PDB file of C-alpha atoms and ligand atoms in Angstrom:
ATOM      1  CA  MET N   1     -40.697  10.146 -71.642  1.00 77.00           C
ATOM      2  CA  LYS N   2     -36.938   9.556 -71.544  1.00 90.00           C
ATOM      3  CA  ASN N   3     -35.048   8.460 -68.460  1.00 93.00           C
ATOM      4  CA  LEU N   4     -31.947  10.148 -67.089  1.00 95.00           C
ATOM      5  CA  ILE N   5     -29.877   8.788 -64.240  1.00 97.00           C
ATOM      6  CA  ILE N   6     -28.139  11.349 -62.064  1.00 98.00           C
ATOM      7  CA  ALA N   7     -25.044   9.418 -61.012  1.00 98.00           C
ATOM      8  CA  THR N   8     -24.885  10.617 -57.432  1.00 97.00           C
ATOM      9  CA  LYS N   9     -25.783   9.652 -53.889  1.00 95.00           C
ATOM     10  CA  ASN N  10     -25.566  13.258 -52.742  1.00 96.00           C
ATOM     11  CA  GLN N  11     -29.109  14.535 -52.100  1.00 95.00           C
ATOM     12  CA  GLY N  12     -27.994  18.184 -52.330  1.00 95.00           C
ATOM     13  CA  LYS N  13     -26.612  17.677 -55.837  1.00 96.00           C
ATOM     14  CA  LEU N  14     -29.657  15.660 -56.877  1.00 96.00           C
ATOM     15  CA  LYS N  15     -31.995  18.446 -55.804  1.00 95.00           C
ATOM     16  CA  GLU N  16     -29.997  21.031 -57.757  1.00 96.00           C
ATOM     17  CA  PHE N  17     -29.986  18.877 -60.913  1.00 96.00           C
ATOM     18  CA  LYS N  18     -33.739  18.309 -60.641  1.00 95.00           C
ATOM     19  CA  ASN N  19     -34.193  22.101 -60.584  1.00 95.00           C
ATOM     20  CA  PHE N  20     -31.898  22.627 -63.578  1.00 95.00           C
ATOM     21  CA  LEU N  21     -33.779  19.953 -65.546  1.00 94.00           C
ATOM     22  CA  HIS N  22     -37.342  20.863 -64.606  1.00 92.00           C
ATOM     23  CA  SER N  23     -38.283  22.087 -68.099  1.00 89.00           C
ATOM     24  CA  PHE N  24     -37.347  18.777 -69.770  1.00 90.00           C
ATOM     25  CA  GLN N  25     -39.845  15.977 -70.287  1.00 89.00           C
ATOM     26  CA  LEU N  26     -37.718  13.570 -68.338  1.00 91.00           C
ATOM     27  CA  SER N  27     -37.959  10.920 -65.669  1.00 94.00           C
ATOM     28  CA  ILE N  28     -35.027  11.590 -63.384  1.00 95.00           C
ATOM     29  CA  PHE N  29     -33.601   8.921 -61.095  1.00 95.00           C
ATOM     30  CA  ALA N  30     -30.707   8.875 -58.675  1.00 95.00           C
ATOM     31  CA  GLN N  31     -28.264   6.042 -59.207  1.00 95.00           C
ATOM     32  CA  PRO N  32     -29.182   2.781 -57.452  1.00 96.00           C
ATOM     33  CA  ASN N  33     -28.059   2.771 -53.832  1.00 95.00           C
ATOM     34  CA  GLU N  34     -26.102  -0.461 -54.152  1.00 97.00           C
ATOM     35  CA  LEU N  35     -23.804   0.948 -56.843  1.00 98.00           C
ATOM     36  CA  GLU N  36     -20.417   1.878 -55.349  1.00 96.00           C
ATOM     37  CA  VAL N  37     -17.860   3.658 -57.489  1.00 97.00           C
ATOM     38  CA  ASP N  38     -14.275   4.146 -56.309  1.00 96.00           C
ATOM     39  CA  GLU N  39     -13.262   7.735 -57.003  1.00 96.00           C
ATOM     40  CA  THR N  40      -9.669   6.945 -57.891  1.00 96.00           C
ATOM     41  CA  GLY N  41      -9.176   9.800 -60.382  1.00 97.00           C
ATOM     42  CA  LYS N  42      -6.649  12.600 -59.945  1.00 96.00           C
ATOM     43  CA  SER N  43      -8.987  15.273 -61.316  1.00 98.00           C
ATOM     44  CA  PHE N  44     -12.654  16.181 -60.984  1.00 98.00           C
ATOM     45  CA  MET N  45     -13.152  15.153 -64.621  1.00 98.00           C
ATOM     46  CA  ASP N  46     -11.495  11.736 -64.127  1.00 98.00           C
ATOM     47  CA  ASN N  47     -13.932  11.013 -61.297  1.00 98.00           C
ATOM     48  CA  ALA N  48     -16.967  12.388 -63.149  1.00 98.00           C
ATOM     49  CA  ARG N  49     -16.170   9.982 -66.007  1.00 98.00           C
ATOM     50  CA  LEU N  50     -15.810   7.014 -63.657  1.00 98.00           C
ATOM     51  CA  LYS N  51     -19.160   7.776 -62.012  1.00 98.00           C
ATOM     52  CA  ALA N  52     -21.087   8.495 -65.240  1.00 98.00           C
ATOM     53  CA  ILE N  53     -19.844   5.399 -67.046  1.00 98.00           C
ATOM     54  CA  ALA N  54     -20.449   3.098 -64.060  1.00 98.00           C
ATOM     55  CA  ALA N  55     -24.017   4.350 -63.503  1.00 98.00           C
ATOM     56  CA  ALA N  56     -24.866   4.253 -67.225  1.00 98.00           C
ATOM     57  CA  LYS N  57     -23.632   0.704 -67.689  1.00 98.00           C
ATOM     58  CA  TYR N  58     -25.262  -0.491 -64.466  1.00 98.00           C
ATOM     59  CA  THR N  59     -28.691   0.923 -65.378  1.00 98.00           C
ATOM     60  CA  SER N  60     -28.436   0.747 -69.200  1.00 97.00           C
ATOM     61  CA  GLN N  61     -29.600   4.381 -69.283  1.00 97.00           C
ATOM     62  CA  ILE N  62     -28.006   7.728 -70.100  1.00 95.00           C
ATOM     63  CA  ALA N  63     -26.263   8.958 -66.939  1.00 97.00           C
ATOM     64  CA  LEU N  64     -25.038  12.366 -65.838  1.00 97.00           C
ATOM     65  CA  ALA N  65     -22.342  12.541 -63.163  1.00 98.00           C
ATOM     66  CA  ASP N  66     -20.934  15.472 -61.242  1.00 98.00           C
ATOM     67  CA  ASP N  67     -17.603  15.458 -59.489  1.00 98.00           C
ATOM     68  CA  SER N  68     -17.054  18.657 -57.634  1.00 98.00           C
ATOM     69  CA  GLY N  69     -15.214  20.242 -54.766  1.00 98.00           C
ATOM     70  CA  LEU N  70     -13.706  23.230 -53.113  1.00 98.00           C
ATOM     71  CA  CYS N  71     -10.178  24.411 -53.982  1.00 98.00           C
ATOM     72  CA  VAL N  72      -8.548  26.798 -51.516  1.00 98.00           C
ATOM     73  CA  GLU N  73      -5.634  28.878 -52.816  1.00 98.00           C
ATOM     74  CA  SER N  74      -3.568  29.028 -49.626  1.00 98.00           C
ATOM     75  CA  LEU N  75      -3.987  25.260 -49.116  1.00 98.00           C
ATOM     76  CA  GLY N  76      -2.507  24.507 -52.541  1.00 98.00           C
ATOM     77  CA  GLY N  77      -5.943  23.651 -53.989  1.00 98.00           C
ATOM     78  CA  ALA N  78      -7.023  21.352 -51.122  1.00 98.00           C
ATOM     79  CA  PRO N  79      -9.423  19.814 -50.290  1.00 98.00           C
ATOM     80  CA  GLY N  80     -10.033  19.570 -54.089  1.00 98.00           C
ATOM     81  CA  VAL N  81     -10.953  16.055 -55.210  1.00 98.00           C
ATOM     82  CA  PHE N  82     -10.900  15.010 -51.548  1.00 97.00           C
ATOM     83  CA  SER N  83     -13.643  17.520 -50.588  1.00 98.00           C
ATOM     84  CA  SER N  84     -16.145  14.833 -49.609  1.00 97.00           C
ATOM     85  CA  ARG N  85     -13.456  12.711 -47.912  1.00 97.00           C
ATOM     86  CA  TYR N  86     -11.888  15.626 -45.962  1.00 98.00           C
ATOM     87  CA  ALA N  87     -13.705  14.582 -42.745  1.00 98.00           C
ATOM     88  CA  ASN N  88     -16.707  12.445 -41.739  1.00 98.00           C
ATOM     89  CA  ASN N  89     -19.595  14.842 -42.230  1.00 97.00           C
ATOM     90  CA  ASP N  90     -20.393  18.389 -43.384  1.00 97.00           C
ATOM     91  CA  SER N  91     -19.916  20.070 -39.997  1.00 97.00           C
ATOM     92  CA  GLU N  92     -16.602  18.281 -39.323  1.00 98.00           C
ATOM     93  CA  ARG N  93     -15.396  19.187 -42.819  1.00 98.00           C
ATOM     94  CA  ILE N  94     -16.238  22.841 -42.177  1.00 98.00           C
ATOM     95  CA  CYS N  95     -14.547  22.800 -38.752  1.00 98.00           C
ATOM     96  CA  LYS N  96     -11.392  21.263 -40.199  1.00 98.00           C
ATOM     97  CA  LEU N  97     -11.263  23.801 -43.026  1.00 98.00           C
ATOM     98  CA  LEU N  98     -11.719  26.783 -40.700  1.00 98.00           C
ATOM     99  CA  LYS N  99      -9.014  25.429 -38.396  1.00 98.00           C
ATOM    100  CA  GLU N 100      -6.579  25.017 -41.310  1.00 98.00           C
ATOM    101  CA  LEU N 101      -7.247  28.616 -42.306  1.00 98.00           C
ATOM    102  CA  GLU N 102      -6.921  30.100 -38.813  1.00 97.00           C
ATOM    103  CA  ASN N 103      -4.707  33.213 -39.014  1.00 94.00           C
ATOM    104  CA  ILE N 104      -4.341  32.886 -42.798  1.00 97.00           C
ATOM    105  CA  ALA N 105      -5.077  36.099 -44.642  1.00 97.00           C
ATOM    106  CA  ASN N 106      -5.489  34.709 -48.163  1.00 98.00           C
ATOM    107  CA  ARG N 107      -8.916  33.043 -48.098  1.00 98.00           C
ATOM    108  CA  ASN N 108      -9.487  32.946 -51.859  1.00 98.00           C
ATOM    109  CA  ALA N 109     -11.145  29.780 -53.092  1.00 98.00           C
ATOM    110  CA  TYR N 110     -13.251  28.394 -55.882  1.00 98.00           C
ATOM    111  CA  PHE N 111     -15.750  25.611 -56.329  1.00 98.00           C
ATOM    112  CA  ALA N 112     -15.344  23.443 -59.418  1.00 98.00           C
ATOM    113  CA  ALA N 113     -17.822  21.023 -60.940  1.00 98.00           C
ATOM    114  CA  SER N 114     -17.017  18.605 -63.743  1.00 98.00           C
ATOM    115  CA  LEU N 115     -20.026  17.076 -65.436  1.00 98.00           C
ATOM    116  CA  CYS N 116     -19.893  14.006 -67.643  1.00 98.00           C
ATOM    117  CA  LEU N 117     -22.715  12.499 -69.669  1.00 97.00           C
ATOM    118  CA  SER N 118     -22.425   8.835 -70.640  1.00 97.00           C
ATOM    119  CA  SER N 119     -24.449   6.749 -73.097  1.00 96.00           C
ATOM    120  CA  PRO N 120     -25.984   3.508 -71.772  1.00 97.00           C
ATOM    121  CA  SER N 121     -23.045   1.567 -73.223  1.00 98.00           C
ATOM    122  CA  GLY N 122     -20.456   3.739 -71.467  1.00 98.00           C
ATOM    123  CA  GLN N 123     -19.517   6.058 -74.294  1.00 98.00           C
ATOM    124  CA  ILE N 124     -18.761   9.606 -73.150  1.00 98.00           C
ATOM    125  CA  LEU N 125     -21.208  11.951 -74.885  1.00 96.00           C
ATOM    126  CA  PHE N 126     -20.147  15.268 -73.412  1.00 95.00           C
ATOM    127  CA  GLU N 127     -18.090  16.716 -70.587  1.00 97.00           C
ATOM    128  CA  VAL N 128     -17.793  20.238 -69.203  1.00 98.00           C
ATOM    129  CA  GLU N 129     -16.423  22.105 -66.203  1.00 98.00           C
ATOM    130  CA  GLY N 130     -17.789  25.127 -64.335  1.00 98.00           C
ATOM    131  CA  ARG N 131     -16.312  27.244 -61.565  1.00 98.00           C
ATOM    132  CA  CYS N 132     -17.441  29.797 -59.022  1.00 98.00           C
ATOM    133  CA  HIS N 133     -14.962  32.080 -57.227  1.00 98.00           C
ATOM    134  CA  GLY N 134     -15.225  33.367 -53.681  1.00 98.00           C
ATOM    135  CA  VAL N 135     -13.640  33.451 -50.245  1.00 98.00           C
ATOM    136  CA  ILE N 136     -13.796  31.246 -47.153  1.00 98.00           C
ATOM    137  CA  VAL N 137     -15.438  33.212 -44.336  1.00 98.00           C
ATOM    138  CA  THR N 138     -14.332  32.878 -40.704  1.00 98.00           C
ATOM    139  CA  GLU N 139     -17.690  31.705 -39.255  1.00 98.00           C
ATOM    140  CA  PRO N 140     -20.402  29.602 -40.960  1.00 98.00           C
ATOM    141  CA  ARG N 141     -23.378  31.701 -42.145  1.00 98.00           C
ATOM    142  CA  GLY N 142     -26.783  30.566 -43.455  1.00 98.00           C
ATOM    143  CA  LYS N 143     -28.864  27.407 -43.358  1.00 98.00           C
ATOM    144  CA  ASN N 144     -29.530  26.535 -47.022  1.00 98.00           C
ATOM    145  CA  GLY N 145     -27.714  24.228 -49.416  1.00 96.00           C
ATOM    146  CA  PHE N 146     -25.265  21.522 -48.410  1.00 97.00           C
ATOM    147  CA  GLY N 147     -21.580  20.758 -47.927  1.00 98.00           C
ATOM    148  CA  TYR N 148     -19.309  23.784 -47.593  1.00 98.00           C
ATOM    149  CA  ASP N 149     -22.089  26.258 -48.533  1.00 98.00           C
ATOM    150  CA  PRO N 150     -22.123  28.044 -45.111  1.00 98.00           C
ATOM    151  CA  VAL N 151     -18.433  29.034 -45.354  1.00 98.00           C
ATOM    152  CA  PHE N 152     -18.184  29.972 -49.043  1.00 99.00           C
ATOM    153  CA  GLU N 153     -18.976  33.617 -49.826  1.00 98.00           C
ATOM    154  CA  VAL N 154     -19.424  34.268 -53.527  1.00 98.00           C
ATOM    155  CA  ASN N 155     -17.367  37.173 -54.876  1.00 98.00           C
ATOM    156  CA  GLY N 156     -19.406  40.324 -55.398  1.00 98.00           C
ATOM    157  CA  THR N 157     -22.445  39.157 -53.401  1.00 98.00           C
ATOM    158  CA  GLY N 158     -21.501  39.452 -49.705  1.00 98.00           C
ATOM    159  CA  LEU N 159     -23.471  36.222 -49.214  1.00 98.00           C
ATOM    160  CA  THR N 160     -22.494  32.634 -48.586  1.00 98.00           C
ATOM    161  CA  PHE N 161     -24.197  30.001 -50.729  1.00 98.00           C
ATOM    162  CA  ALA N 162     -26.072  28.924 -47.587  1.00 98.00           C
ATOM    163  CA  GLU N 163     -27.522  32.456 -47.229  1.00 98.00           C
ATOM    164  CA  MET N 164     -28.904  32.351 -50.785  1.00 98.00           C
ATOM    165  CA  ASP N 165     -32.160  30.760 -51.845  1.00 97.00           C
ATOM    166  CA  SER N 166     -31.887  27.931 -54.338  1.00 95.00           C
ATOM    167  CA  GLN N 167     -32.633  30.224 -57.276  1.00 95.00           C
ATOM    168  CA  GLN N 168     -29.804  32.625 -56.423  1.00 97.00           C
ATOM    169  CA  LYS N 169     -27.326  29.796 -55.852  1.00 97.00           C
ATOM    170  CA  SER N 170     -28.412  28.321 -59.199  1.00 96.00           C
ATOM    171  CA  SER N 171     -27.690  31.546 -61.032  1.00 96.00           C
ATOM    172  CA  LEU N 172     -24.090  31.676 -59.770  1.00 98.00           C
ATOM    173  CA  SER N 173     -22.832  28.240 -58.843  1.00 98.00           C
ATOM    174  CA  HIS N 174     -20.042  26.149 -60.349  1.00 98.00           C
ATOM    175  CA  ARG N 175     -22.614  23.411 -61.035  1.00 98.00           C
ATOM    176  CA  SER N 176     -24.981  25.752 -62.872  1.00 97.00           C
ATOM    177  CA  ASN N 177     -22.085  27.282 -64.853  1.00 98.00           C
ATOM    178  CA  ALA N 178     -21.155  23.782 -65.997  1.00 98.00           C
ATOM    179  CA  PHE N 179     -24.782  22.867 -66.609  1.00 97.00           C
ATOM    180  CA  LYS N 180     -25.280  25.908 -68.888  1.00 96.00           C
ATOM    181  CA  LEU N 181     -22.524  24.534 -71.137  1.00 97.00           C
ATOM    182  CA  LEU N 182     -24.141  21.098 -71.154  1.00 95.00           C
ATOM    183  CA  LEU N 183     -27.638  22.378 -71.937  1.00 93.00           C
ATOM    184  CA  PRO N 184     -27.446  22.595 -75.774  1.00 92.00           C
ATOM    185  CA  LYS N 185     -26.086  19.055 -75.989  1.00 88.00           C
ATOM    186  CA  LEU N 186     -28.695  17.733 -73.604  1.00 88.00           C
ATOM    187  CA  LYS N 187     -31.452  19.411 -75.636  1.00 88.00           C
ATOM    188  CA  THR N 188     -30.376  17.691 -78.868  1.00 88.00           C
ATOM    189  CA  LEU N 189     -30.010  14.397 -77.116  1.00 84.00           C
ATOM    190  CA  LEU N 190     -33.275  14.388 -75.217  1.00 76.00           C
ATOM    191  CA  ASP N 191     -35.738  16.228 -77.452  1.00 69.00           C
TER     192      ASP N 191
HETATM  193  P1  ITT R 201     -21.369  11.631 -55.320  1.00 90.81           P
HETATM  194  O1  ITT R 201     -19.933  11.218 -55.562  1.00 90.81           O
HETATM  195  O2  ITT R 201     -22.268  10.470 -55.001  1.00 90.81           O
HETATM  196  O3  ITT R 201     -21.913  12.520 -56.389  1.00 90.81           O
HETATM  197  P2  ITT R 201     -20.207  13.242 -53.206  1.00 90.81           P
HETATM  198  O4  ITT R 201     -20.781  14.174 -52.180  1.00 90.81           O
HETATM  199  O5  ITT R 201     -19.223  12.200 -52.704  1.00 90.81           O
HETATM  200  O6  ITT R 201     -21.417  12.535 -53.974  1.00 90.81           O
HETATM  201  P3  ITT R 201     -18.083  14.426 -54.742  1.00 90.81           P
HETATM  202  O7  ITT R 201     -17.200  13.248 -54.637  1.00 90.81           O
HETATM  203  O8  ITT R 201     -18.192  15.136 -56.065  1.00 90.81           O
HETATM  204  O9  ITT R 201     -19.581  14.084 -54.363  1.00 90.81           O
HETATM  205  O10 ITT R 201     -17.649  15.455 -53.616  1.00 90.81           O
HETATM  206  C1  ITT R 201     -18.081  16.762 -53.689  1.00 90.81           C
HETATM  207  C2  ITT R 201     -17.992  17.392 -52.322  1.00 90.81           C
HETATM  208  O11 ITT R 201     -17.627  18.767 -52.524  1.00 90.81           O
HETATM  209  C3  ITT R 201     -19.359  17.398 -51.660  1.00 90.81           C
HETATM  210  O12 ITT R 201     -19.548  16.266 -50.839  1.00 90.81           O
HETATM  211  C4  ITT R 201     -19.314  18.695 -50.885  1.00 90.81           C
HETATM  212  O13 ITT R 201     -18.640  18.504 -49.664  1.00 90.81           O
HETATM  213  C5  ITT R 201     -18.461  19.592 -51.777  1.00 90.81           C
HETATM  214  N1  ITT R 201     -19.325  20.355 -52.697  1.00 90.81           N
HETATM  215  C6  ITT R 201     -19.485  20.177 -54.038  1.00 90.81           C
HETATM  216  N2  ITT R 201     -20.389  21.046 -54.528  1.00 90.81           N
HETATM  217  C7  ITT R 201     -20.821  21.771 -53.478  1.00 90.81           C
HETATM  218  C8  ITT R 201     -21.756  22.817 -53.332  1.00 90.81           C
HETATM  219  O14 ITT R 201     -22.482  23.250 -54.350  1.00 90.81           O
HETATM  220  N3  ITT R 201     -21.921  23.330 -52.121  1.00 90.81           N
HETATM  221  C9  ITT R 201     -21.215  22.903 -51.067  1.00 90.81           C
HETATM  222  N4  ITT R 201     -20.329  21.905 -51.099  1.00 90.81           N
HETATM  223  C10 ITT R 201     -20.128  21.333 -52.307  1.00 90.81           C
END
């Protein structure tokens, strides 16, 4: 059985990747806890590369990294690459976002996920980006998922990600849209 490192410390992301990958004969590991990677990139893809290469070299295994975030139109794309650094924890991040959007009519937003796959020696094997469009609601709704899920309503569904079960989120999310593009490459590489 082959090993794949998911280059993340985010348990929500890890869970989603494990679901996406369940049909592969793979041993999936999160990156070692002691590995710290500075996310100094200007784009989601820059940061995904930094994380994938660092985890692959550190473990000498193939590594898949995700850099993702929420881009809000009326905030000029913020929090963007700073989504996880916007405040100290998920509920403070949500509070800050809702405060910034108080009395703002345009609540259009999208989630983006850049995925990067690195060989054990740090060579980039494949990279893709997926998006999911929606709006920021005025009050958090739902208990599932992680991060900004309770305030992001997916266009055409009337539901926030946090009101969806994991299967429904997986059929629509930025991360799954990116993962679908990665799938053929992953199949050739791992089979
Ligand atoms: P790693 O770098 O260890 O992967 P992280 O949480 O710091 O973990 P990012 O730097 O990519 O990851 O930041 C992404 C942030 O964007 C994440 O912490 C959430 O706040 C938000 N985010 C990304 N995808 C999300 C999703 O599917 N649902 C809700 N929030 C999401």
